[in-house]
C-alpha cells in the first residue's frame, strides 16, 4: 500500500516539509486554503502601484542555514543577495548622523574596539554587557536582563530586536534574543550578512518550491481548506475539507503547517501562542538614488528599516500595532517624510501602498514563547509545523523552515 503524507498549509513551513519529503521519494499532497502558496511570505501584483511587490520586506541572515539548505534543494540559492560582508548603513533622524556598522567576519569581535566600525557614541564595554543575554532565564524579558538605555541600546540593540522579535524589548523574551545572538553575532560577521530575495519572495522562496514539487508529482491543491480533523485517541483518521473528506490509511501521515489560531481550532486543547504583533510595510514606486544603501536602519523615526529595490523604496515598521488604525494617506505621508530625509528626495508623495499585517507574528514574550508546542502531538501520525511551534527562534523564515524540515524528519 502506498503511503501518503498530507501537508496542510503551503506557507514556508509546509513547503519546506513537502520539499524534504518529496526529495526522499515520499508521496505527498499539499492542501492550501488560499489561492496561492507562501502564506505570510508572498508576492502579489499591487494595482495601486501596478507592480509586483512583497507583502513585506523579509530579511534573512547568512546564519539561516535551514533557509539556505531549503533554497539549495529547490535550486534557488542564488536568489538571495547581499553584501560580501556584514555591513549595515544607519541613520539617526533626530541628529541626522549617518554611520555604518561593519562586523568583522570571524568570531573574535575586534570590530567593537574599532570606532569606525561600531556605533557612534558607544564603547567596547557596552557590547560586552549584552553577553548576559546568552545565559538568559526563560521567564525574563530583554530589559530585565540587560540595560535598555544608552546609545548602544537606542542605536543598535533596540532596532535589531524589534526587527527580529517583532516585539518591544521591554516585553520581549530574553531567551529568544539570546538564541539570536548565539546564532549570529557570537559567530561573527560571516553569520550576520544581510540577505534579501532579489527578485521578490514569490520568485525566490515559493515558485521554485512549487516547481520542485510539481516535478516530483506532488499535487498542491489550492482553495482546499481543512475544516476538521477526526481522530481516535492515538491516530488522526480523516481529513475533512467540507465538500470532500480523505480517510487516512494506516501508514499515512499529516503535517499541520497552519497558523496557530487555525491549529488551535482544529485541535481543541492544543497550547499555542495567542497574542500577536503587527508589521506595517510601505512601498513607494520610484527609482531610488544610486547612492542609497540597499538596507538602511533608521533610529528616531517612524521608519525602522528602509529597503532600496531597483524600482521602489520599501519601509518596514515592526511591533506596529499603534499604526493599525492610522488613516492611510496621513501615514503614507508621515513615512514618506522620513524616507525623503534619508534618501534626500523631494517631499511630494510618489505612488504608494501600505500593507498592514495585523497578525504578522506571535508576540515574542516569555509567556507566549512558553505556550509553543513541540513538533509531535498526542496522535502518532500527526505532526505540527510553523514559525510558532517550539523552534527556539522567534517567528521567522528560518524558524518556519526548520519546523517544516523537522516535521518531515520525524514523520519518517
Ligand atoms: C510583513 C511581514 C514581514 C516579515 N519579515 C520577516 C523577516 O524580515 N524575516 C523573517 O525571517 N521573517 C519575517 N516574517 C515572518 C515570516 O514571514 C514567517 O515567519 C513565515 O512566513 C511563517 O511561515 P509559516 O509557514 O509558519 O506560516 P504561514 O505563512 O502563516 O503559512 C500557513 C499557511 O496555512 C494556510 N492555511 C491556513 N488555514 C488553513 C486550513 N484550514 N487548511 C489549509 N491551509 C490553511 C495559510 O493560507 C498559509 O498559507 C515576516 C512576516 C510578515 C507578515
Short mmCIF file of C-alpha atoms and ligand atoms in Angstrom, two decimals:
data_model
loop_
_atom_site.label_atom_id
_atom_site.label_comp_id
_atom_site.label_asym_id
_atom_site.label_seq_id
_atom_site.Cartn_x
_atom_site.Cartn_y
_atom_site.Cartn_z
CA UNK A 1 0.00 0.00 0.00
CA UNK A 2 1.39 3.42 -0.95
CA UNK A 3 1.90 5.78 1.90
CA UNK A 4 0.84 9.43 1.57
CA UNK A 5 1.80 12.37 3.75
CA UNK A 6 -0.73 15.22 3.70
CA UNK A 7 0.78 18.63 4.36
CA UNK A 8 -1.82 21.17 5.43
CA UNK A 9 -0.75 24.74 4.62
CA UNK A 10 1.62 25.92 1.88
CA UNK A 11 3.43 28.60 3.86
CA UNK A 12 7.18 28.18 4.13
CA UNK A 13 6.85 25.59 6.91
CA UNK A 14 4.53 23.43 4.80
CA UNK A 15 6.60 23.91 1.65
CA UNK A 16 9.83 23.03 3.48
CA UNK A 17 8.23 19.85 4.84
CA UNK A 18 6.86 18.88 1.43
CA UNK A 19 10.19 19.55 -0.29
CA UNK A 20 12.12 17.42 2.18
CA UNK A 21 9.65 14.55 1.91
CA UNK A 22 9.39 14.71 -1.88
CA UNK A 23 13.18 14.76 -2.18
CA UNK A 24 13.16 11.43 -0.35
CA UNK A 25 10.57 9.99 -2.72
CA UNK A 26 7.66 10.06 -0.25
CA UNK A 27 4.24 10.59 -1.83
CA UNK A 28 2.97 13.99 -0.69
CA UNK A 29 -0.20 16.03 -1.19
CA UNK A 30 -0.26 19.69 -0.08
CA UNK A 31 -3.60 21.27 0.84
CA UNK A 32 -3.68 25.09 0.92
CA UNK A 33 -6.74 27.16 1.87
CA UNK A 34 -5.72 30.21 -0.15
CA UNK A 35 -5.41 30.55 -3.91
CA UNK A 36 -1.62 30.85 -3.70
CA UNK A 37 1.30 29.48 -1.71
CA UNK A 38 3.67 31.41 0.55
CA UNK A 39 1.34 32.36 3.41
CA UNK A 40 2.79 35.34 5.24
CA UNK A 41 5.76 35.43 2.87
CA UNK A 42 4.31 36.16 -0.56
CA UNK A 43 4.43 38.43 -3.61
CA UNK A 44 1.44 39.83 -5.44
CA UNK A 45 0.53 42.31 -8.14
CA UNK A 46 -0.50 45.55 -6.48
CA UNK A 47 -2.99 47.53 -8.57
CA UNK A 48 -2.22 50.90 -6.87
CA UNK A 49 1.46 50.64 -7.84
CA UNK A 50 0.91 48.44 -10.91
CA UNK A 51 3.87 46.30 -9.92
CA UNK A 52 4.59 43.02 -8.18
CA UNK A 53 5.52 43.65 -4.56
CA UNK A 54 6.11 41.52 -1.48
CA UNK A 55 3.61 41.64 1.38
CA UNK A 56 6.57 42.73 3.49
CA UNK A 57 10.29 43.10 3.23
CA UNK A 58 11.84 39.91 4.52
CA UNK A 59 15.41 39.94 5.69
CA UNK A 60 17.42 36.77 6.14
CA UNK A 61 20.92 36.42 7.54
CA UNK A 62 23.77 34.26 6.31
CA UNK A 63 23.39 32.31 9.61
CA UNK A 64 20.00 30.99 8.46
CA UNK A 65 21.32 27.56 7.50
CA UNK A 66 17.93 25.83 7.18
CA UNK A 67 16.61 28.52 4.84
CA UNK A 68 19.78 28.29 2.77
CA UNK A 69 19.56 24.48 2.57
CA UNK A 70 15.89 24.76 1.51
CA UNK A 71 16.87 27.22 -1.22
CA UNK A 72 19.66 24.92 -2.40
CA UNK A 73 17.25 21.98 -2.53
CA UNK A 74 14.81 23.90 -4.74
CA UNK A 75 17.60 25.36 -6.88
CA UNK A 76 17.10 28.98 -5.79
CA UNK A 77 20.16 29.62 -3.62
CA UNK A 78 21.38 32.40 -5.92
CA UNK A 79 18.09 34.29 -5.48
CA UNK A 80 19.23 35.64 -2.13
CA UNK A 81 21.64 38.52 -2.45
CA UNK A 82 23.56 40.68 -0.03
CA UNK A 83 26.89 42.40 0.55
CA UNK A 84 30.02 40.24 0.87
CA UNK A 85 30.43 41.47 4.47
CA UNK A 86 28.13 42.20 7.41
CA UNK A 87 27.80 45.87 6.58
CA UNK A 88 24.73 47.85 7.69
CA UNK A 89 24.01 51.53 6.95
CA UNK A 90 22.23 53.50 9.70
CA UNK A 91 20.83 56.99 10.12
CA UNK A 92 19.59 58.81 13.23
CA UNK A 93 16.77 61.11 12.13
CA UNK A 94 16.99 63.18 15.34
CA UNK A 95 20.65 64.14 14.91
CA UNK A 96 20.97 63.47 11.13
CA UNK A 97 24.07 61.38 11.83
CA UNK A 98 24.83 58.54 9.45
CA UNK A 99 27.13 55.59 10.14
CA UNK A 100 27.95 52.08 9.06
CA UNK A 101 28.09 49.07 11.29
CA UNK A 102 30.74 46.69 9.98
CA UNK A 103 31.10 43.42 11.83
CA UNK A 104 34.35 41.59 11.12
CA UNK A 105 33.98 38.10 9.64
CA UNK A 106 35.48 35.92 12.40
CA UNK A 107 34.12 35.08 15.86
CA UNK A 108 36.65 37.32 17.68
CA UNK A 109 34.72 40.63 17.74
CA UNK A 110 37.51 43.11 17.13
CA UNK A 111 35.04 45.41 15.33
CA UNK A 112 33.69 46.56 18.72
CA UNK A 113 37.13 48.03 19.51
CA UNK A 114 37.19 49.95 16.23
CA UNK A 115 35.46 53.34 16.32
CA UNK A 116 34.96 53.34 12.55
CA UNK A 117 33.09 50.04 12.63
CA UNK A 118 30.95 50.32 15.76
CA UNK A 119 28.01 52.59 16.60
CA UNK A 120 28.96 56.24 17.30
CA UNK A 121 28.70 57.13 20.99
CA UNK A 122 29.38 53.57 22.20
CA UNK A 123 32.35 51.84 23.84
CA UNK A 124 33.52 48.22 23.55
CA UNK A 125 32.37 47.58 27.10
CA UNK A 126 28.75 48.41 26.15
CA UNK A 127 28.74 45.50 23.71
CA UNK A 128 30.21 43.00 26.15
CA UNK A 129 27.36 43.72 28.60
CA UNK A 130 24.91 42.19 26.12
CA UNK A 131 26.60 38.79 26.52
CA UNK A 132 24.40 38.18 29.58
CA UNK A 133 21.54 37.51 27.13
CA UNK A 134 23.35 34.31 26.18
CA UNK A 135 22.53 32.90 29.62
CA UNK A 136 19.07 34.45 29.97
CA UNK A 137 16.35 32.77 32.02
CA UNK A 138 13.23 31.63 30.13
CA UNK A 139 10.82 33.88 32.02
CA UNK A 140 12.83 37.10 31.74
CA UNK A 141 12.35 39.93 29.30
CA UNK A 142 15.25 41.55 27.47
CA UNK A 143 15.04 44.69 29.58
CA UNK A 144 15.01 42.66 32.81
CA UNK A 145 18.27 41.10 31.65
CA UNK A 146 20.26 43.97 30.12
CA UNK A 147 20.22 47.75 30.44
CA UNK A 148 17.75 49.14 27.92
CA UNK A 149 19.09 52.65 27.60
CA UNK A 150 22.08 54.45 26.18
CA UNK A 151 23.49 54.80 22.69
CA UNK A 152 24.07 51.10 22.01
CA UNK A 153 20.54 50.21 23.00
CA UNK A 154 18.86 53.07 21.11
CA UNK A 155 21.02 52.87 18.01
CA UNK A 156 21.58 49.15 17.53
CA UNK A 157 20.09 46.73 20.02
CA UNK A 158 16.55 48.11 20.02
CA UNK A 159 16.27 48.30 16.20
CA UNK A 160 17.70 44.78 15.82
CA UNK A 161 15.50 43.21 18.48
CA UNK A 162 12.31 44.90 17.34
CA UNK A 163 13.01 43.70 13.80
CA UNK A 164 13.95 40.16 14.77
CA UNK A 165 11.36 39.57 17.51
CA UNK A 166 8.59 41.91 16.28
CA UNK A 167 8.06 42.75 19.92
CA UNK A 168 9.21 45.66 22.07
CA UNK A 169 12.34 44.66 24.07
CA UNK A 170 10.60 45.75 27.29
CA UNK A 171 8.28 42.77 26.91
CA UNK A 172 10.25 40.50 24.55
CA UNK A 173 11.83 37.22 25.63
CA UNK A 174 15.49 37.47 26.66
CA UNK A 175 15.95 33.77 25.87
CA UNK A 176 14.85 34.26 22.24
CA UNK A 177 17.16 37.29 21.93
CA UNK A 178 19.95 35.12 23.40
CA UNK A 179 19.42 32.43 20.76
CA UNK A 180 19.63 35.05 18.04
CA UNK A 181 22.89 36.39 19.41
CA UNK A 182 24.28 32.86 19.74
CA UNK A 183 23.44 32.05 16.10
CA UNK A 184 24.55 35.38 14.62
CA UNK A 185 26.73 37.97 16.40
CA UNK A 186 28.56 35.40 18.54
CA UNK A 187 29.67 33.64 15.33
CA UNK A 188 30.99 36.84 13.78
CA UNK A 189 30.19 38.78 10.64
CA UNK A 190 30.19 35.71 8.40
CA UNK A 191 26.90 34.73 10.11
CA UNK A 192 25.44 38.26 10.00
CA UNK A 193 25.45 39.12 6.30
CA UNK A 194 22.02 40.51 5.39
CA UNK A 195 20.33 38.65 2.53
CA UNK A 196 17.22 39.60 0.60
CA UNK A 197 15.21 37.91 -2.13
CA UNK A 198 16.39 39.94 -5.10
CA UNK A 199 13.53 39.13 -7.42
CA UNK A 200 10.81 39.01 -4.76
CA UNK A 201 9.73 36.49 -2.14
CA UNK A 202 7.47 34.60 -4.54
CA UNK A 203 10.10 34.20 -7.25
CA UNK A 204 12.81 33.06 -4.83
CA UNK A 205 11.17 31.22 -1.91
CA UNK A 206 7.87 29.98 -3.30
CA UNK A 207 7.71 29.44 -7.09
CA UNK A 208 10.87 27.27 -7.26
CA UNK A 209 9.48 25.09 -4.45
CA UNK A 210 6.23 24.59 -6.37
CA UNK A 211 8.23 23.73 -9.46
CA UNK A 212 10.34 21.27 -7.48
CA UNK A 213 7.22 19.63 -6.04
CA UNK A 214 5.46 19.55 -9.42
CA UNK A 215 8.45 17.81 -11.00
CA UNK A 216 8.18 15.09 -8.35
CA UNK A 217 4.48 14.50 -8.85
CA UNK A 218 3.35 16.33 -5.69
CA UNK A 219 -0.16 17.68 -6.01
CA UNK A 220 -0.71 21.11 -4.43
CA UNK A 221 -4.43 21.67 -4.00
CA UNK A 222 -5.28 25.36 -3.67
CA UNK A 223 -8.59 26.58 -2.21
CA UNK A 224 -8.59 23.37 -0.16
CA UNK A 225 -9.20 24.42 3.43
CA UNK A 226 -9.05 21.77 6.13
CA UNK A 227 -12.19 22.19 8.22
CA UNK A 228 -11.91 19.34 10.71
CA UNK A 229 -9.54 16.58 11.65
CA UNK A 230 -11.19 13.42 13.04
CA UNK A 231 -9.10 11.44 15.49
CA UNK A 232 -9.15 8.42 17.72
CA UNK A 233 -7.18 8.51 20.94
CA UNK A 234 -3.83 7.89 19.22
CA UNK A 235 -4.43 8.45 15.49
CA UNK A 236 -5.72 11.09 13.10
CA UNK A 237 -8.23 9.26 10.92
CA UNK A 238 -9.99 11.64 8.49
CA UNK A 239 -9.25 14.98 6.89
CA UNK A 240 -12.47 16.91 6.37
CA UNK A 241 -12.36 19.62 3.68
CA UNK A 242 -16.13 20.21 3.68
CA UNK A 243 -17.02 19.09 0.16
CA UNK A 244 -14.66 16.15 0.32
CA UNK A 245 -13.14 14.01 3.02
CA UNK A 246 -9.94 11.98 2.94
CA UNK A 247 -9.74 8.84 5.06
CA UNK A 248 -6.18 8.29 6.22
CA UNK A 249 -4.63 4.89 5.57
CA UNK A 250 -2.75 3.13 8.34
CA UNK A 251 0.64 4.30 7.11
CA UNK A 252 -0.43 7.82 6.11
CA UNK A 253 0.67 10.90 8.00
CA UNK A 254 -0.33 14.54 8.40
CA UNK A 255 1.79 17.63 8.90
CA UNK A 256 -0.33 20.52 10.12
CA UNK A 257 1.51 23.66 8.99
CA UNK A 258 -1.22 26.24 9.55
CA UNK A 259 -1.16 29.40 11.69
CA UNK A 260 -1.61 28.89 15.48
CA UNK A 261 -5.19 30.14 15.61
CA UNK A 262 -6.21 27.59 12.96
CA UNK A 263 -4.29 24.76 14.65
CA UNK A 264 -5.95 25.55 18.00
CA UNK A 265 -9.32 25.48 16.30
CA UNK A 266 -8.67 22.12 14.62
CA UNK A 267 -7.16 20.58 17.76
CA UNK A 268 -9.03 21.96 20.77
CA UNK A 269 -6.88 21.94 23.89
CA UNK A 270 -3.62 22.43 21.95
CA UNK A 271 -1.41 25.03 23.62
CA UNK A 272 -0.43 27.72 21.11
CA UNK A 273 0.62 31.37 21.23
CA UNK A 274 -2.49 33.54 21.10
CA UNK A 275 -1.12 37.10 21.18
CA UNK A 276 0.21 38.67 18.01
CA UNK A 277 2.06 41.75 16.83
CA UNK A 278 1.58 43.68 13.60
CA UNK A 279 4.08 44.69 10.91
CA UNK A 280 3.46 47.66 8.64
CA UNK A 281 5.18 47.92 5.27
CA UNK A 282 5.04 50.93 2.97
CA UNK A 283 6.05 50.74 -0.68
CA UNK A 284 6.83 53.76 -2.87
CA UNK A 285 7.18 53.45 -6.65
CA UNK A 286 10.21 55.38 -7.85
CA UNK A 287 13.77 54.56 -8.87
CA UNK A 288 15.92 55.06 -5.76
CA UNK A 289 19.02 57.27 -5.78
CA UNK A 290 22.13 55.24 -6.68
CA UNK A 291 23.89 56.40 -3.51
CA UNK A 292 21.31 54.83 -1.21
CA UNK A 293 22.39 51.65 0.65
CA UNK A 294 20.34 48.51 -0.13
CA UNK A 295 19.19 48.46 3.52
CA UNK A 296 19.26 51.38 5.99
CA UNK A 297 18.49 51.04 9.69
CA UNK A 298 16.70 54.13 10.99
CA UNK A 299 16.73 55.49 14.53
CA UNK A 300 14.30 58.06 15.94
CA UNK A 301 11.85 57.90 13.05
CA UNK A 302 8.56 56.27 12.17
CA UNK A 303 10.54 54.26 9.61
CA UNK A 304 12.68 51.49 11.14
CA UNK A 305 14.26 49.90 8.06
CA UNK A 306 14.41 51.26 4.52
CA UNK A 307 14.97 48.81 1.64
CA UNK A 308 16.06 50.02 -1.76
CA UNK A 309 14.93 47.93 -4.76
CA UNK A 310 15.61 48.84 -8.42
CA UNK A 311 12.09 50.19 -8.95
CA UNK A 312 10.85 51.10 -5.47
CA UNK A 313 11.63 52.02 -1.90
CA UNK A 314 10.09 49.89 0.83
CA UNK A 315 9.81 50.54 4.52
CA UNK A 316 9.33 48.11 7.42
CA UNK A 317 7.91 49.07 10.81
CA UNK A 318 7.70 46.21 13.34
CA UNK A 319 5.64 45.80 16.52
CA UNK A 320 3.45 48.33 14.74
CA UNK A 321 0.08 47.80 16.39
CA UNK A 322 -0.06 51.53 17.20
CA UNK A 323 -0.28 52.24 13.44
CA UNK A 324 -3.08 49.82 12.57
CA UNK A 325 -5.84 52.39 12.79
CA UNK A 326 -3.89 55.40 11.48
CA UNK A 327 -5.51 56.97 8.37
CA UNK A 328 -3.70 55.55 5.35
CA UNK A 329 -2.92 58.76 3.43
CA UNK A 330 -1.58 60.57 6.52
CA UNK A 331 0.50 57.52 7.45
CA UNK A 332 1.93 57.29 3.92
CA UNK A 333 2.96 60.96 4.09
CA UNK A 334 4.45 60.56 7.59
CA UNK A 335 6.52 57.59 6.43
CA UNK A 336 7.49 59.30 3.18
CA UNK A 337 8.75 62.38 5.11
CA UNK A 338 11.27 60.10 6.85
CA UNK A 339 12.20 58.38 3.57
CA UNK A 340 12.65 61.71 1.79
CA UNK A 341 15.08 62.83 4.50
CA UNK A 342 17.06 59.59 4.47
CA UNK A 343 17.23 59.30 0.66
CA UNK A 344 17.41 63.09 0.06
CA UNK A 345 14.34 63.16 -2.16
CA UNK A 346 11.55 65.75 -2.64
CA UNK A 347 8.67 65.77 -0.10
CA UNK A 348 5.95 65.16 -2.73
CA UNK A 349 4.47 61.72 -2.15
CA UNK A 350 5.16 59.27 -5.05
CA UNK A 351 2.70 56.42 -5.84
CA UNK A 352 2.44 54.39 -2.63
CA UNK A 353 0.91 51.37 -0.97
CA UNK A 354 0.67 50.44 2.69
CA UNK A 355 0.34 46.79 3.73
CA UNK A 356 -0.62 46.21 7.35
CA UNK A 357 -0.28 42.62 8.54
CA UNK A 358 -2.25 42.59 11.77
CA UNK A 359 -1.11 39.13 12.92
CA UNK A 360 2.33 39.19 11.35
CA UNK A 361 3.91 37.07 14.10
CA UNK A 362 3.11 35.81 17.57
CA UNK A 363 4.21 38.17 20.34
CA UNK A 364 7.68 37.01 21.34
CA UNK A 365 7.10 37.49 25.07
CA UNK A 366 8.28 34.93 27.65
CA UNK A 367 4.64 33.93 28.32
CA UNK A 368 3.77 33.38 24.64
CA UNK A 369 7.07 31.62 24.00
CA UNK A 370 6.23 29.17 26.79
CA UNK A 371 2.98 28.22 25.05
CA UNK A 372 4.66 26.94 21.88
CA UNK A 373 4.10 23.22 21.31
CA UNK A 374 6.70 20.77 20.01
CA UNK A 375 6.50 19.00 16.65
CA UNK A 376 4.99 15.77 17.94
CA UNK A 377 1.38 15.54 19.12
CA UNK A 378 -0.71 13.07 21.08
CA UNK A 379 -1.58 11.45 17.72
CA UNK A 380 1.28 9.43 16.35
CA UNK A 381 0.60 10.18 12.66
CA UNK A 382 0.07 13.93 13.22
CA UNK A 383 2.90 16.46 13.42
CA UNK A 384 2.97 20.24 13.77
CA UNK A 385 5.00 22.79 11.83
CA UNK A 386 5.02 26.58 11.68
CA UNK A 387 7.06 29.52 12.93
CA UNK A 388 5.00 29.42 16.14
CA UNK A 389 5.99 25.88 17.15
CA UNK A 390 8.85 25.36 19.60
CA UNK A 391 11.77 26.12 17.31
CA UNK A 392 13.74 28.13 19.87
CA UNK A 393 13.70 31.02 17.39
CA UNK A 394 11.29 33.93 17.08
CA UNK A 395 8.72 33.81 14.25
CA UNK A 396 11.00 33.94 11.23
CA UNK A 397 11.52 32.30 7.87
CA UNK A 398 14.37 30.32 9.38
CA UNK A 399 12.13 29.08 12.21
CA UNK A 400 9.31 28.18 9.81
CA UNK A 401 11.64 26.23 7.52
CA UNK A 402 13.36 24.43 10.39
CA UNK A 403 9.98 23.44 11.81
CA UNK A 404 8.85 22.00 8.46
CA UNK A 405 12.08 20.09 7.95
CA UNK A 406 11.89 18.69 11.47
CA UNK A 407 8.29 17.55 11.00
CA UNK A 408 9.31 15.81 7.75
CA UNK A 409 12.20 14.09 9.53
CA UNK A 410 10.02 12.90 12.41
CA UNK A 411 7.24 11.61 10.20
CA UNK A 412 9.90 9.44 8.59
C1 LIG B 1 5.07 41.70 6.98
C2 LIG B 1 5.96 40.59 7.46
C3 LIG B 1 7.33 40.76 7.49
C4 LIG B 1 8.15 39.73 7.94
N1 LIG B 1 9.50 39.91 7.92
C5 LIG B 1 10.31 38.87 8.18
C6 LIG B 1 11.73 38.99 8.01
O1 LIG B 1 12.23 40.07 7.67
N2 LIG B 1 12.50 37.91 8.23
C7 LIG B 1 11.97 36.70 8.61
O2 LIG B 1 12.72 35.74 8.76
N3 LIG B 1 10.64 36.56 8.80
C8 LIG B 1 9.80 37.60 8.59
N4 LIG B 1 8.45 37.47 8.75
C9 LIG B 1 7.92 36.20 9.30
C10 LIG B 1 7.77 35.13 8.22
O3 LIG B 1 7.05 35.63 7.12
C11 LIG B 1 7.01 33.97 8.84
O4 LIG B 1 7.72 33.52 9.98
C12 LIG B 1 6.83 32.77 7.90
O5 LIG B 1 6.43 33.17 6.61
C13 LIG B 1 5.79 31.84 8.53
O6 LIG B 1 5.58 30.70 7.73
P1 LIG B 1 4.62 29.54 8.20
O7 LIG B 1 4.61 28.53 7.12
O8 LIG B 1 4.98 29.12 9.57
O9 LIG B 1 3.16 30.20 8.35
P2 LIG B 1 2.18 30.87 7.27
O10 LIG B 1 2.97 31.64 6.30
O11 LIG B 1 1.15 31.59 8.05
O12 LIG B 1 1.54 29.64 6.50
C14 LIG B 1 0.38 28.97 6.90
C15 LIG B 1 -0.40 28.55 5.66
O13 LIG B 1 -1.53 27.77 6.07
C16 LIG B 1 -2.63 28.14 5.25
N5 LIG B 1 -3.86 27.73 5.96
C17 LIG B 1 -4.46 28.36 7.00
N6 LIG B 1 -5.54 27.65 7.40
C18 LIG B 1 -5.62 26.55 6.60
C19 LIG B 1 -6.52 25.44 6.53
N7 LIG B 1 -7.52 25.30 7.40
N8 LIG B 1 -6.31 24.50 5.57
C20 LIG B 1 -5.27 24.62 4.70
N9 LIG B 1 -4.41 25.66 4.71
C21 LIG B 1 -4.56 26.61 5.66
C22 LIG B 1 -2.46 29.63 5.08
O14 LIG B 1 -3.21 30.12 3.99
C23 LIG B 1 -0.96 29.74 4.87
O15 LIG B 1 -0.59 29.62 3.52
C24 LIG B 1 7.59 38.50 8.37
C25 LIG B 1 6.21 38.33 8.36
C26 LIG B 1 5.40 39.35 7.90
C27 LIG B 1 3.91 39.14 7.88
#
